[in-house]
Coordinates of C-alpha atoms and ligand atoms in Angstrom, one line a residue:
M764 CA -126.3 -90.9 -30.5
S765 CA -126.9 -87.4 -28.9
K766 CA -127.6 -84.4 -31.1
P767 CA -124.8 -81.9 -31.4
E768 CA -126.7 -79.3 -29.2
E769 CA -126.9 -81.8 -26.4
I770 CA -123.1 -82.2 -26.2
Q771 CA -122.0 -80.7 -22.9
K772 CA -119.2 -78.1 -23.4
K773 CA -116.4 -78.9 -21.0
K774 CA -115.3 -75.9 -19.0
Y775 CA -111.5 -75.6 -19.0
E776 CA -109.5 -74.0 -16.3
P777 CA -107.2 -71.3 -17.8
F778 CA -103.5 -72.2 -17.8
Q779 CA -101.0 -70.2 -15.7
N780 CA -97.3 -70.1 -16.4
P781 CA -95.0 -72.1 -14.1
K782 CA -93.8 -70.4 -10.9
G783 CA -90.7 -68.1 -11.4
V784 CA -91.2 -67.4 -15.1
H785 CA -93.1 -64.6 -16.7
D786 CA -94.4 -63.3 -20.0
I787 CA -92.6 -60.2 -21.4
L788 CA -95.6 -58.1 -22.4
P789 CA -95.4 -55.3 -24.9
A790 CA -94.8 -52.5 -22.4
D791 CA -91.8 -54.3 -21.0
Q792 CA -90.5 -55.3 -24.5
E793 CA -89.6 -51.6 -24.9
F794 CA -87.2 -51.9 -22.0
Y795 CA -85.6 -55.2 -23.3
T796 CA -85.2 -53.7 -26.8
Y797 CA -83.6 -50.6 -25.4
I798 CA -81.2 -52.4 -23.2
K799 CA -80.2 -54.8 -26.0
K800 CA -79.6 -51.8 -28.3
V801 CA -77.4 -50.1 -25.7
V802 CA -75.5 -53.3 -25.1
R803 CA -75.0 -54.0 -28.8
H804 CA -73.9 -50.4 -29.4
R805 CA -71.3 -50.4 -26.7
A806 CA -70.2 -53.9 -27.5
R807 CA -69.5 -53.0 -31.1
Q808 CA -67.7 -49.8 -30.1
A809 CA -65.3 -52.0 -28.1
G810 CA -64.8 -54.7 -30.8
F811 CA -67.0 -57.4 -29.2
R812 CA -68.9 -59.8 -31.6
R813 CA -72.1 -61.5 -30.7
I814 CA -72.3 -65.2 -29.9
T815 CA -75.4 -67.3 -29.2
T816 CA -74.9 -70.7 -27.6
P817 CA -77.7 -73.3 -27.4
I818 CA -80.3 -73.1 -24.7
F819 CA -79.2 -76.5 -23.4
E820 CA -75.8 -78.2 -23.1
F821 CA -74.5 -81.4 -21.7
A822 CA -74.8 -81.0 -18.0
E823 CA -71.2 -81.9 -17.6
V824 CA -70.2 -78.5 -19.2
F825 CA -71.6 -76.8 -16.1
N826 CA -70.7 -79.5 -13.5
R827 CA -67.0 -79.3 -14.4
S828 CA -66.8 -75.5 -14.8
I829 CA -69.1 -74.0 -12.2
G830 CA -68.3 -76.7 -9.7
A831 CA -70.3 -79.4 -8.0
G832 CA -70.1 -77.5 -4.7
S833 CA -71.7 -74.4 -6.1
D834 CA -75.4 -73.6 -5.5
I835 CA -76.0 -73.4 -9.2
V836 CA -75.0 -77.0 -9.9
S837 CA -76.0 -78.6 -6.6
K838 CA -79.5 -77.0 -6.3
E839 CA -80.5 -74.8 -9.2
M840 CA -79.8 -76.5 -12.5
Y841 CA -82.6 -77.7 -14.7
V842 CA -81.2 -81.1 -15.6
F843 CA -83.0 -83.7 -17.8
E844 CA -82.3 -86.7 -19.8
D845 CA -82.9 -86.8 -23.6
K846 CA -84.3 -89.9 -25.3
K847 CA -80.9 -91.6 -25.3
G848 CA -80.4 -91.1 -21.6
R849 CA -77.8 -88.3 -22.0
S850 CA -77.8 -85.7 -19.2
L851 CA -78.5 -82.2 -20.5
A852 CA -79.0 -78.9 -18.7
L853 CA -80.8 -75.6 -19.5
K854 CA -78.0 -73.1 -19.3
P855 CA -77.8 -71.4 -15.9
E856 CA -75.1 -69.0 -17.2
S857 CA -73.2 -68.5 -20.4
T858 CA -69.5 -68.3 -19.6
A859 CA -69.0 -72.1 -19.6
P860 CA -70.9 -72.5 -23.0
V861 CA -68.9 -69.7 -24.5
V862 CA -65.7 -71.3 -23.5
R863 CA -67.0 -74.7 -24.8
S864 CA -67.7 -73.0 -28.1
Y865 CA -64.3 -71.2 -28.1
I866 CA -62.5 -74.6 -27.9
Q867 CA -64.9 -76.5 -30.2
N868 CA -64.6 -73.8 -32.9
N869 CA -60.8 -73.4 -32.6
M870 CA -61.2 -69.7 -31.7
N871 CA -57.6 -69.9 -30.5
Q872 CA -56.7 -69.6 -34.2
W873 CA -58.6 -66.2 -34.4
P874 CA -56.7 -63.0 -33.5
Q875 CA -56.4 -62.9 -29.7
P876 CA -58.0 -61.9 -27.5
V877 CA -61.4 -63.0 -28.8
L878 CA -64.0 -60.6 -27.6
L879 CA -67.5 -62.0 -27.5
F880 CA -70.8 -60.8 -26.1
Y881 CA -74.2 -62.4 -25.6
I882 CA -77.8 -61.5 -24.7
E883 CA -79.5 -64.6 -23.6
P884 CA -82.2 -66.2 -21.4
H885 CA -80.8 -68.3 -18.5
F886 CA -82.5 -70.8 -16.2
R887 CA -82.0 -71.5 -12.5
Y888 CA -84.3 -73.3 -10.1
D889 CA -84.0 -70.4 -7.7
R890 CA -86.5 -69.5 -5.0
P891 CA -88.7 -67.0 -6.9
Q892 CA -88.8 -63.6 -5.2
K893 CA -88.3 -60.0 -6.1
G894 CA -85.5 -59.9 -8.7
R895 CA -85.0 -63.6 -8.7
Y896 CA -86.6 -65.7 -11.4
R897 CA -86.3 -69.2 -12.9
Q898 CA -85.9 -67.8 -16.4
F899 CA -84.1 -64.5 -16.6
W900 CA -82.1 -62.6 -19.2
Q901 CA -78.4 -61.7 -18.9
F902 CA -76.1 -59.8 -21.2
G903 CA -72.5 -60.6 -20.8
F904 CA -69.0 -60.1 -22.2
E905 CA -66.1 -62.4 -22.4
I906 CA -62.5 -61.5 -23.3
I907 CA -60.6 -64.7 -24.0
G908 CA -56.9 -65.1 -24.8
E909 CA -55.0 -62.4 -22.9
S910 CA -54.0 -61.9 -19.3
D911 CA -53.5 -58.3 -18.4
P912 CA -55.2 -56.4 -15.6
A913 CA -55.8 -53.5 -18.1
L914 CA -58.4 -55.8 -19.7
D915 CA -60.2 -56.4 -16.4
A916 CA -60.2 -52.6 -16.0
Q917 CA -61.6 -52.1 -19.5
L918 CA -64.3 -54.6 -18.9
I919 CA -65.4 -52.9 -15.7
Q920 CA -65.3 -49.6 -17.5
L921 CA -67.6 -51.0 -20.3
A922 CA -70.0 -52.4 -17.7
I923 CA -70.2 -49.0 -16.0
K924 CA -70.6 -47.3 -19.3
I925 CA -73.7 -49.4 -20.1
H926 CA -75.1 -48.9 -16.6
G927 CA -74.6 -45.2 -17.2
D928 CA -76.4 -45.2 -20.5
L929 CA -79.3 -46.9 -18.9
G930 CA -79.4 -44.4 -16.1
I931 CA -78.7 -46.7 -13.2
A932 CA -74.9 -46.4 -12.7
D933 CA -75.2 -44.3 -9.6
F934 CA -77.2 -46.9 -7.7
F935 CA -74.5 -49.5 -7.7
S936 CA -71.1 -49.7 -6.1
L937 CA -68.3 -51.7 -7.6
Q938 CA -67.2 -54.4 -5.1
L939 CA -63.7 -55.7 -5.9
N940 CA -61.6 -58.5 -4.7
T941 CA -58.9 -61.0 -5.8
I942 CA -59.3 -64.7 -4.9
G943 CA -55.8 -65.7 -6.2
T944 CA -54.8 -68.7 -8.1
P945 CA -56.6 -72.0 -7.5
E946 CA -53.5 -73.3 -5.6
S947 CA -53.2 -70.4 -3.2
R948 CA -57.0 -70.5 -2.7
K949 CA -56.8 -74.2 -1.9
K950 CA -54.3 -73.4 0.8
Y951 CA -56.6 -70.7 2.2
A952 CA -59.6 -73.0 2.0
G953 CA -57.7 -75.5 4.3
I954 CA -57.0 -72.6 6.8
L955 CA -60.7 -71.6 6.7
Q956 CA -61.8 -75.2 7.4
D957 CA -59.5 -75.3 10.4
Y958 CA -60.9 -72.0 11.7
Y959 CA -64.4 -73.3 11.6
V960 CA -63.6 -76.5 13.6
G961 CA -65.8 -76.3 16.7
K962 CA -67.9 -73.5 15.2
E963 CA -70.1 -75.7 12.9
R964 CA -73.1 -75.5 15.2
S965 CA -73.4 -71.7 14.6
L966 CA -73.5 -72.1 10.9
C967 CA -76.6 -72.1 8.7
E968 CA -77.6 -75.4 7.2
D969 CA -76.2 -74.5 3.8
C970 CA -72.9 -73.5 5.2
K971 CA -72.6 -76.7 7.2
V972 CA -72.6 -78.5 3.8
R973 CA -70.5 -75.9 2.0
L974 CA -67.8 -76.1 4.7
G975 CA -66.7 -79.5 3.4
I976 CA -66.9 -78.7 -0.3
N977 CA -66.5 -75.0 -0.9
P978 CA -65.5 -73.2 2.3
L979 CA -64.9 -69.9 0.6
R980 CA -68.6 -69.5 0.2
L981 CA -69.0 -69.2 4.0
L982 CA -67.4 -65.7 3.6
D983 CA -70.3 -64.3 1.6
C984 CA -73.2 -66.1 3.3
K985 CA -76.1 -63.8 4.1
A986 CA -77.1 -65.5 7.4
E987 CA -76.4 -63.3 10.4
D988 CA -74.4 -65.8 12.5
C989 CA -72.4 -66.9 9.4
Q990 CA -71.5 -63.2 8.8
I991 CA -70.3 -62.7 12.3
L992 CA -68.0 -65.8 12.1
A993 CA -66.8 -64.7 8.6
Q994 CA -65.8 -61.3 9.9
M995 CA -63.4 -62.9 12.4
A996 CA -62.1 -65.5 10.0
P997 CA -58.5 -65.4 8.8
Q998 CA -58.1 -63.0 5.9
M999 CA -57.7 -64.4 2.4
R1000 CA -55.1 -61.8 1.4
D1001 CA -52.7 -63.2 3.9
Y1002 CA -52.5 -66.5 2.0
L1003 CA -52.7 -65.5 -1.6
D1004 CA -49.8 -65.8 -4.1
K1005 CA -47.6 -62.8 -4.8
E1006 CA -48.5 -62.8 -8.5
S1007 CA -52.2 -62.5 -7.9
L1008 CA -51.7 -59.7 -5.3
E1009 CA -49.5 -57.8 -7.8
F1010 CA -52.0 -58.3 -10.5
H1011 CA -54.7 -56.9 -8.2
E1012 CA -52.6 -53.8 -7.4
E1013 CA -52.0 -53.2 -11.1
L1014 CA -55.8 -53.4 -11.7
K1015 CA -56.5 -50.9 -9.0
G1016 CA -53.9 -48.6 -10.5
Y1017 CA -55.8 -48.7 -13.8
L1018 CA -59.1 -48.2 -12.2
D1019 CA -57.7 -45.1 -10.4
E1020 CA -56.4 -43.9 -13.7
I1021 CA -59.8 -44.0 -15.3
E1022 CA -61.4 -42.7 -12.1
I1023 CA -63.6 -45.7 -11.3
P1024 CA -64.3 -45.9 -7.6
Y1025 CA -64.4 -49.3 -6.0
V1026 CA -64.9 -50.9 -2.6
E1027 CA -62.2 -53.4 -1.7
N1028 CA -64.3 -56.3 -0.4
Q1029 CA -62.2 -59.2 0.9
R1030 CA -65.2 -61.4 1.4
L1031 CA -66.5 -61.2 -2.1
V1032 CA -65.8 -64.7 -3.6
R1033 CA -68.6 -65.2 -6.2
G1034 CA -70.4 -68.5 -6.3
L1035 CA -68.7 -70.1 -9.2
D1036 CA -65.6 -72.3 -9.0
Y1037 CA -64.0 -71.2 -12.2
Y1038 CA -62.8 -67.7 -11.1
S1039 CA -59.2 -66.8 -10.3
K1040 CA -57.6 -63.5 -9.4
T1041 CA -60.1 -60.7 -10.1
V1042 CA -63.7 -61.0 -8.9
F1043 CA -66.2 -58.1 -8.9
E1044 CA -69.8 -57.4 -8.5
F1045 CA -72.1 -54.3 -8.7
W1046 CA -74.0 -54.1 -5.5
D1047 CA -77.1 -52.1 -4.8
K1048 CA -75.9 -49.2 -2.7
E1049 CA -78.9 -49.7 -0.3
E1050 CA -79.6 -53.4 -0.4
G1051 CA -76.1 -54.8 -0.9
A1052 CA -75.3 -58.1 -2.5
Q1053 CA -79.0 -59.2 -2.4
N1054 CA -79.8 -57.1 -5.4
A1055 CA -76.5 -57.1 -7.3
V1056 CA -77.0 -56.2 -10.9
G1057 CA -74.1 -58.0 -12.3
G1058 CA -70.8 -59.7 -11.6
G1059 CA -67.8 -61.1 -13.2
G1060 CA -64.1 -61.9 -12.9
R1061 CA -61.1 -63.6 -14.3
Y1062 CA -61.2 -67.3 -15.2
D1063 CA -57.7 -68.0 -16.3
G1064 CA -58.0 -71.8 -15.7
L1065 CA -61.3 -72.5 -17.3
V1066 CA -60.3 -73.0 -20.9
E1067 CA -57.9 -75.7 -19.9
L1068 CA -60.4 -77.2 -17.5
M1069 CA -62.8 -77.5 -20.4
G1070 CA -60.3 -79.3 -22.5
G1071 CA -58.5 -76.5 -24.3
Q1072 CA -55.0 -75.0 -24.2
P1073 CA -54.2 -72.9 -21.1
T1074 CA -55.8 -69.6 -22.0
P1075 CA -56.5 -66.6 -19.7
A1076 CA -59.9 -64.9 -19.8
V1077 CA -62.1 -62.4 -18.0
G1078 CA -65.9 -61.8 -18.2
Y1079 CA -68.9 -60.0 -16.9
A1080 CA -72.6 -60.7 -16.9
A1081 CA -75.6 -58.5 -15.8
G1082 CA -79.2 -59.3 -15.1
I1083 CA -81.6 -57.5 -17.4
E1084 CA -84.7 -58.0 -15.2
R1085 CA -82.8 -56.3 -12.3
I1086 CA -81.8 -53.4 -14.6
I1087 CA -85.4 -52.9 -15.7
A1088 CA -86.6 -53.0 -12.0
N1089 CA -84.1 -50.2 -11.3
M1090 CA -85.0 -48.2 -14.3
K1091 CA -88.7 -48.4 -13.4
R1092 CA -88.1 -47.4 -9.8
E1093 CA -86.3 -44.3 -11.1
K1094 CA -89.0 -43.7 -13.6
I1095 CA -86.5 -43.8 -16.5
R1096 CA -88.5 -43.8 -19.7
V1097 CA -87.3 -45.6 -22.8
P1098 CA -88.0 -44.3 -26.2
S1099 CA -91.1 -46.1 -27.5
K1100 CA -91.1 -47.1 -31.1
D1101 CA -94.4 -48.9 -30.9
E1102 CA -96.6 -45.8 -31.2
L1103 CA -98.6 -45.8 -34.4
H1104 CA -98.8 -42.9 -36.8
V1105 CA -102.0 -43.6 -38.6
F1106 CA -105.2 -45.5 -38.3
V1107 CA -107.1 -46.3 -41.4
A1108 CA -110.9 -46.2 -41.3
Q1109 CA -113.0 -47.3 -44.2
L1110 CA -116.5 -48.1 -45.2
G1111 CA -117.7 -50.5 -47.9
N1112 CA -116.0 -53.3 -49.8
E1113 CA -114.5 -51.1 -52.5
A1114 CA -112.9 -48.8 -49.9
K1115 CA -111.5 -51.9 -48.1
K1116 CA -109.8 -53.0 -51.3
K1117 CA -108.3 -49.5 -51.8
C1118 CA -107.1 -49.5 -48.2
L1119 CA -105.2 -52.7 -48.5
N1120 CA -102.9 -51.1 -51.1
L1121 CA -102.7 -47.8 -49.4
I1122 CA -101.8 -49.4 -46.0
E1123 CA -99.0 -51.4 -47.7
D1124 CA -97.6 -48.1 -49.4
M1125 CA -97.7 -46.2 -46.1
R1126 CA -95.8 -49.0 -44.2
E1127 CA -93.2 -49.2 -47.0
S1128 CA -92.7 -45.4 -46.5
G1129 CA -92.1 -45.9 -42.8
I1130 CA -95.5 -44.8 -41.6
K1131 CA -96.6 -47.0 -38.8
T1132 CA -100.1 -47.9 -39.8
M1133 CA -102.9 -49.8 -38.4
G1134 CA -106.0 -50.7 -40.3
A1135 CA -108.6 -52.7 -38.3
L1136 CA -110.6 -53.0 -41.5
G1137 CA -113.6 -54.2 -39.6
K1138 CA -117.3 -53.6 -40.3
G1139 CA -118.1 -50.9 -37.9
S1140 CA -119.2 -47.4 -38.9
I1141 CA -116.6 -44.7 -39.6
N1142 CA -117.4 -43.1 -36.2
I1143 CA -116.9 -46.4 -34.3
Q1144 CA -113.6 -46.8 -36.2
L1145 CA -112.5 -43.3 -35.3
R1146 CA -113.2 -44.0 -31.6
I1147 CA -110.8 -47.0 -31.9
A1148 CA -108.3 -44.7 -33.5
D1149 CA -108.6 -42.4 -30.5
K1150 CA -107.9 -45.3 -28.1
F1151 CA -104.7 -46.1 -30.0
K1152 CA -103.7 -42.4 -29.6
V1153 CA -102.7 -42.1 -33.3
P1154 CA -102.0 -38.5 -34.4
Y1155 CA -103.7 -39.1 -37.8
S1156 CA -106.5 -41.1 -39.4
V1157 CA -107.1 -41.8 -43.0
I1158 CA -110.7 -42.2 -43.9
I1159 CA -112.0 -43.7 -47.1
G1160 CA -115.8 -44.1 -47.6
I1161 CA -117.9 -44.8 -50.7
T1162 CA -117.7 -41.2 -51.9
E1163 CA -114.0 -41.1 -51.5
V1164 CA -113.6 -44.2 -53.6
R1165 CA -115.7 -42.8 -56.3
E1166 CA -113.8 -39.6 -56.4
G1167 CA -110.3 -41.2 -56.0
V1168 CA -109.5 -39.2 -52.8
A1169 CA -109.0 -39.9 -49.1
I1170 CA -109.6 -37.8 -46.0
I1171 CA -106.6 -37.2 -43.7
R1172 CA -107.8 -36.3 -40.2
D1173 CA -105.7 -34.6 -37.6
M1174 CA -107.0 -36.4 -34.5
K1175 CA -105.8 -33.9 -31.9
K1176 CA -107.1 -30.7 -33.7
G1177 CA -110.2 -32.5 -35.0
V1178 CA -109.6 -31.0 -38.5
Q1179 CA -109.5 -32.8 -41.7
E1180 CA -108.7 -32.3 -45.4
T1181 CA -109.4 -34.3 -48.6
V1182 CA -106.4 -35.2 -50.7
K1183 CA -106.0 -37.1 -54.0
M1184 CA -105.2 -40.8 -53.5
D1185 CA -101.7 -40.6 -54.9
K1186 CA -100.9 -37.7 -52.6
V1187 CA -101.9 -39.4 -49.4
V1188 CA -98.5 -40.9 -48.6
P1189 CA -96.3 -37.8 -49.4
K1190 CA -98.7 -35.7 -47.4
L1191 CA -98.5 -38.0 -44.4
V1192 CA -94.7 -38.2 -44.7
K1193 CA -94.6 -34.4 -44.5
L1194 CA -97.0 -34.2 -41.5
I1195 CA -95.3 -36.9 -39.5
G1196 CA -91.8 -35.7 -40.3
E1197 CA -89.0 -37.6 -42.1
K1198 CA -87.1 -38.2 -38.8
N1199 CA -90.0 -39.9 -37.1
L1200 CA -90.6 -42.4 -39.8
D1201 CA -89.9 -46.1 -39.2
R1202 CA -88.0 -46.5 -42.4
Y1203 CA -85.1 -48.9 -42.9
T1204 CA -83.2 -50.9 -45.4
P1205 CA -82.6 -54.5 -44.6
G1206 CA -78.8 -53.9 -44.4
E1207 CA -79.3 -51.2 -41.8
L1208 CA -81.7 -53.4 -39.8
L1209 CA -78.9 -55.9 -39.2
Y1210 CA -77.0 -53.2 -37.2
S1211 CA -79.9 -51.3 -35.7
Ligands
LIG1350 P1 -74.3 -64.3 -11.3 O1 -73.2 -64.5 -12.3 O2 -74.9 -65.5 -10.8 O3 -73.8 -63.4 -10.2 O4 -75.4 -63.5 -12.1 C1 -75.1 -62.2 -12.6 C2 -76.4 -61.4 -12.6 O5 -77.5 -62.0 -13.2 C3 -76.9 -61.1 -11.2 O6 -76.2 -60.0 -10.6 C4 -78.3 -60.8 -11.4 O7 -78.5 -59.5 -11.9 C5 -78.7 -61.7 -12.6 N1 -79.3 -63.0 -12.0 C6 -78.7 -64.1 -11.5 N2 -79.6 -65.0 -11.1 C7 -80.8 -64.4 -11.4 C8 -82.2 -64.8 -11.2 N3 -82.5 -66.0 -10.7 N4 -83.2 -64.0 -11.5 C9 -82.9 -62.8 -12.1 N5 -81.7 -62.3 -12.3 C10 -80.6 -63.1 -11.9

């Protein structure tokens, strides 16, 4: 047997995360927290209540709703089998799961419409590139149980309000269209297929496939040749049903009333099958659809398609990573609550014991406190305090323990004073200022 020291230590390669996913490091957490707070605040103001659906669902939930011909289902879904051979999928979006939950939990018995919002991670096997990830966060709103264009207008208004709070509203234009009822759309799809007869060779590979299963998608393809053909294609409006067109006019009237500008975009179709009537997206004013920040629309047929009673609905979802990218580009700063108030430096075992209690008291009072409680000299500890950019340090050495006092040091001014142990917390509270404390009661925390 070899001696322990002779055992060769294996050198491991460090792990990397899979392509298309990323860690949310502390500096970015501040953006996520801020965005979530804004969303929660605006959602509550408008009567929305939060829902969280599971990370995975039966794959059929998405196959049936989003549609087999959509990019999401045909190419981008993470599908796997569980141990009993059932087909499950990581959720690529949340409207279908929310509708599944609406039906399963008999939400049609709740006062209608049911207003729900979510802030959730989603998963798509997309080609990773700027603004496109395989795990990304969306917040979204669903209004289920009422059909009125005033609701579509209110939802758009809410989305813009949130974009405004986050400082990015001006960079996006609202693109608006109606895609009619499924019946009238089917008729138009047939017209489109006829139009493309003989033109297939000019289409991109994706559109050649889409033509048979989802011809409307050819209208918003980004490939140049496809765009040229789409521009000359028969116009959807000429084939849509009267009711959808009237609904659209009413919606525009409401948007005008609340002074929301929009771009009528007859080639906006959205990639998901479940939409009917209203569809809309917020496009980057410079980069267009490529960097849309969010999109939504009406899905009056979806509840029935998922096994419920016919129930009208409208929803919106926005991508949080794209919002953050825009905020960073514009150098929009979010309030940081991570900054510490106090660093505790100590020397000797007795001091360390005193510090444990003191640190606990400070935190309970809302003073954000860090105590490394290491073995370094006071000077070394104060240098650490400098690196953490704390405004104050509390220093307790052997003499201070003996005399029942502590030193409070103003790190910026480089001045310090000695105070009685039981006066340390009140003194710091005064120095830091009541409004800057991180104080909460658990009840408030629920709604913060
Ligand atoms: P969709 O419903 O697919 O239009 O998605 C709504 C919003 O979610 C988009 O406008 C993006 O902001 C965001 N989003 C969708 N897919 C991704 C992705 N793969 N990576 C990052 N954000 C995404």
